[in-house]
CSV table of C-alpha atoms in Angstrom, one decimal:
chain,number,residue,atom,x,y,z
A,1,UNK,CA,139.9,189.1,104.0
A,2,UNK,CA,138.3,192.2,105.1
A,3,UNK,CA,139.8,194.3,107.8
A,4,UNK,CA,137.5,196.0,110.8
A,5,UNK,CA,137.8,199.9,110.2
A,6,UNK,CA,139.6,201.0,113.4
A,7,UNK,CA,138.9,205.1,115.4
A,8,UNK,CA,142.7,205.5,114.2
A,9,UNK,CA,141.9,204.2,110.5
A,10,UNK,CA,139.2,206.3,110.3
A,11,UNK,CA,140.9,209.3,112.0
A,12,UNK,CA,143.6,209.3,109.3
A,13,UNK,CA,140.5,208.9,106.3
A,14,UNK,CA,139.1,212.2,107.1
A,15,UNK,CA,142.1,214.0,107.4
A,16,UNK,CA,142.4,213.6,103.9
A,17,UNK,CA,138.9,214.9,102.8
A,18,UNK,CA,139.6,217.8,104.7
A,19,UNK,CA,140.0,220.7,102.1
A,20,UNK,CA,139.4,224.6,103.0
A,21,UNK,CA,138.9,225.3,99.1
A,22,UNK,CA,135.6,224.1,98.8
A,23,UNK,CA,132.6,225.6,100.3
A,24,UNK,CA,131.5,223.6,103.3
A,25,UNK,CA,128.3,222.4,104.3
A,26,UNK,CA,126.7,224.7,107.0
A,27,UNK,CA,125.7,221.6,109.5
A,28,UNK,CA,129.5,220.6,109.4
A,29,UNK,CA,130.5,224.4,109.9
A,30,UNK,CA,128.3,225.0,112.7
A,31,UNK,CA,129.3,221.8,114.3
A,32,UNK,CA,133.2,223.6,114.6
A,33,UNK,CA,132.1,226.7,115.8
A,34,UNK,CA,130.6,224.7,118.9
A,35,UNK,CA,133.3,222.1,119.3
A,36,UNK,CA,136.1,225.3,118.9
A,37,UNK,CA,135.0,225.8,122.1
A,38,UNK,CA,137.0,222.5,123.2
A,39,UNK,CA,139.9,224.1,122.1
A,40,UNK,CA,143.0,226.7,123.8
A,41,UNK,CA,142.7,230.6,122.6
A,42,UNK,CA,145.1,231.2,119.7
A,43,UNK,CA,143.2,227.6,118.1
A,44,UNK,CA,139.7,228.5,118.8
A,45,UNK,CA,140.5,232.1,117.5
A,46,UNK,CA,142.3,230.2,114.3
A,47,UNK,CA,138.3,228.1,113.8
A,48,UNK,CA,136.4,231.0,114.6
A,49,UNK,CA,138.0,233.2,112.4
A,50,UNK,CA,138.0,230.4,109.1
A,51,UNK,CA,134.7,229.5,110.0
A,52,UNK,CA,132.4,231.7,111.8
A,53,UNK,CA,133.6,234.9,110.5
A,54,UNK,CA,134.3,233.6,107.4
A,55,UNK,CA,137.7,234.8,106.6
A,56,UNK,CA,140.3,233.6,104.2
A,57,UNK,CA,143.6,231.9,104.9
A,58,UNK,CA,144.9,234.8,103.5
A,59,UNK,CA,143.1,237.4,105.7
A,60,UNK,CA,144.2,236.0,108.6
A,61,UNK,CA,148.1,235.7,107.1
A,62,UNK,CA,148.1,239.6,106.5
A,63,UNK,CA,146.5,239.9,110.2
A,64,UNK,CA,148.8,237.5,112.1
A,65,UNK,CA,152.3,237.3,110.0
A,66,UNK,CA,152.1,233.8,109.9
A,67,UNK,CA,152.1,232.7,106.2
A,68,UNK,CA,148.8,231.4,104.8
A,69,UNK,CA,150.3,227.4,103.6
A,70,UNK,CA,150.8,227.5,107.5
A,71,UNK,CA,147.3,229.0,108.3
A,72,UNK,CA,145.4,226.4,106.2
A,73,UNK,CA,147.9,223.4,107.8
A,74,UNK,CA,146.8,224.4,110.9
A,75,UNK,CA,143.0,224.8,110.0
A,76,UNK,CA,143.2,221.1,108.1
A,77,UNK,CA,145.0,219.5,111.5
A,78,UNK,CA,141.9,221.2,114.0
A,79,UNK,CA,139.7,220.8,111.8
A,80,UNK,CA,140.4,216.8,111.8
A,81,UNK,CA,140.6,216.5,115.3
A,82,UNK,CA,137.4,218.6,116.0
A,83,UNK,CA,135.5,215.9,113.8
A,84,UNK,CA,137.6,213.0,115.8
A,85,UNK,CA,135.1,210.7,117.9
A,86,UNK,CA,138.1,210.3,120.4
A,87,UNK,CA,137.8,214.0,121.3
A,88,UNK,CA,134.3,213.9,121.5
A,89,UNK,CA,134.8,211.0,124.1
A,90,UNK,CA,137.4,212.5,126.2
A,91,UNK,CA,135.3,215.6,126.5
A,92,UNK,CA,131.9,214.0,127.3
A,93,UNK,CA,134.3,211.3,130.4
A,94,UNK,CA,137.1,213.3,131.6
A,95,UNK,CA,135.1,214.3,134.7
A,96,UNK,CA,134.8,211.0,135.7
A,97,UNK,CA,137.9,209.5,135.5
A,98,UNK,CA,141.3,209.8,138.2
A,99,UNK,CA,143.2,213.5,137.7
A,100,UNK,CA,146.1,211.9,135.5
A,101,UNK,CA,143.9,210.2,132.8
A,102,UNK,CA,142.1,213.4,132.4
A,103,UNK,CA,144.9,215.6,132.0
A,104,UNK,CA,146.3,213.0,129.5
A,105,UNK,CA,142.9,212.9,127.5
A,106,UNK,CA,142.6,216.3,127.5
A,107,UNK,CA,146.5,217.1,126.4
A,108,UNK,CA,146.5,214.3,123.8
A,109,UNK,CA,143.0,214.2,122.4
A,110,UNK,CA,141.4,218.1,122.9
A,111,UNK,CA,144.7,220.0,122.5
A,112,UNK,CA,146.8,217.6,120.1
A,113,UNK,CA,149.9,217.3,122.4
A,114,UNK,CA,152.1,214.4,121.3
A,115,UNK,CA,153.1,211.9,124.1
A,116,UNK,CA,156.6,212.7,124.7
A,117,UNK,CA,155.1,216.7,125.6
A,118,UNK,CA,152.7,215.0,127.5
A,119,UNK,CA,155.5,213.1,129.1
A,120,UNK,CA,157.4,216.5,130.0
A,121,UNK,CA,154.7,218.7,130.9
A,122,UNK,CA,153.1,216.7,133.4
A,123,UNK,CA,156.2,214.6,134.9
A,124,UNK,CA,154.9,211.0,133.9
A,125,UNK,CA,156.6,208.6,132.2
A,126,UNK,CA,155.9,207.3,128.3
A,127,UNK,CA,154.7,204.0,129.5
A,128,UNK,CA,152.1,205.8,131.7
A,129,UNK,CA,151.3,208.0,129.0
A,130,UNK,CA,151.1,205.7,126.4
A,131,UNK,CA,149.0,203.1,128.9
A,132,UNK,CA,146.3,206.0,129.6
A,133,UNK,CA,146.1,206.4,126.4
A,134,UNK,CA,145.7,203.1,124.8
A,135,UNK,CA,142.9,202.7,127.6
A,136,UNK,CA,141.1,205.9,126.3
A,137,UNK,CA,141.1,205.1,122.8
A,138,UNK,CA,139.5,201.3,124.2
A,139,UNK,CA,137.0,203.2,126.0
A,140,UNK,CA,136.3,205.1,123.1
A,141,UNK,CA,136.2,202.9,120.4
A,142,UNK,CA,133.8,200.4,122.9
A,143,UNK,CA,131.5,204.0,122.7
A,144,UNK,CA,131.9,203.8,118.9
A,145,UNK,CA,130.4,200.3,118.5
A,146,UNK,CA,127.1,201.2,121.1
A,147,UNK,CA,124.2,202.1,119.6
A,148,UNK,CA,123.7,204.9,121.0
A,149,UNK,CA,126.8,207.3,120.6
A,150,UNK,CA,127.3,209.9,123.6
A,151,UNK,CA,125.5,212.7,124.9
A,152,UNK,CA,128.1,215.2,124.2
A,153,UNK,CA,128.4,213.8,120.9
A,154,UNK,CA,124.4,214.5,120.0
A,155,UNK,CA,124.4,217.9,121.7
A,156,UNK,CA,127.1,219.3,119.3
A,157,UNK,CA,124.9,217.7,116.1
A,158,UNK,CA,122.1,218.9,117.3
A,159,UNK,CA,123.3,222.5,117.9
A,160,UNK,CA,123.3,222.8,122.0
A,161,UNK,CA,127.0,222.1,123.2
């Protein structure tokens, strides 16, 4: 019995392609240089650096003192979440939906907060966290299954985000 490929399921399968030893295709690195600019300073610094200025793990080790293993973690975790439909989707809705669903899109998806720092940082509880959440991933996945995918989504492959 086959099993429908959920966002999570295919979330977790490119997290695993992921590797910064190979050389990368230059449509898939442009497409992270304009989607870093989803991202908070020290992360969009981390993608810009890897990608657009093409410096090692290494490089960026000597620069920052953090060791390299954790540079290229760090790289592989963005670098999956930059290429994750569900960010894609919270960035091309959040203006539309109430204050609190935004700010839990935008801490969960975009910035790759887990729930419980969601929890603390904006004073709601887990259920409400969680609920927003399942609701958003819903939304998204619906998005997923149109035939048409988002604006927002086509602007960034195309080269205009």
């Amino acid at each position: 019995m086959g099993r429908a490929m959920t966002v999570g399921m295919e979330f977790e399968r490119f997290s695993s392609e992921v590797d910064l030893r190979r050389r990368r295709d230059s449509d898939f690195v442009d497409r992270l240089i304009r989607r870093a600019d989803w991202l908070q300073g020290q992360d969009r610094e981390l993608v810009l650096a890897m990608f657009d200025r093409s410096m090692s793990a290494a490089a960026i080790s000597r620069m920052t003192g953090i060791p390299a293993r954790q540079i290229r973690k760090r790289l592989r975790q963005l670098v999956t979440r930059l290429n994750d439909p569900r960010v894609a989707y919270v960035v091309a809705h959040h203006n539309s939906w109430n204050p609190t669903m935004k700010a839990i899109g935008q801490e969960l998806f975009v910035h790759g907060r887990t729930m419980r720092e969601v929890c603390q940082d904006l004073g709601l509880s887990l259920h409400c966290v969680r609920k927003n959440r399942d609701a958003i991933e819903a939304m998204a996945l619906a998005q997923q299954h149109r035939a048409r995918p988002s604006r927002t989504w086509r602007r960034t492959e195309r080269g205009g985000a």
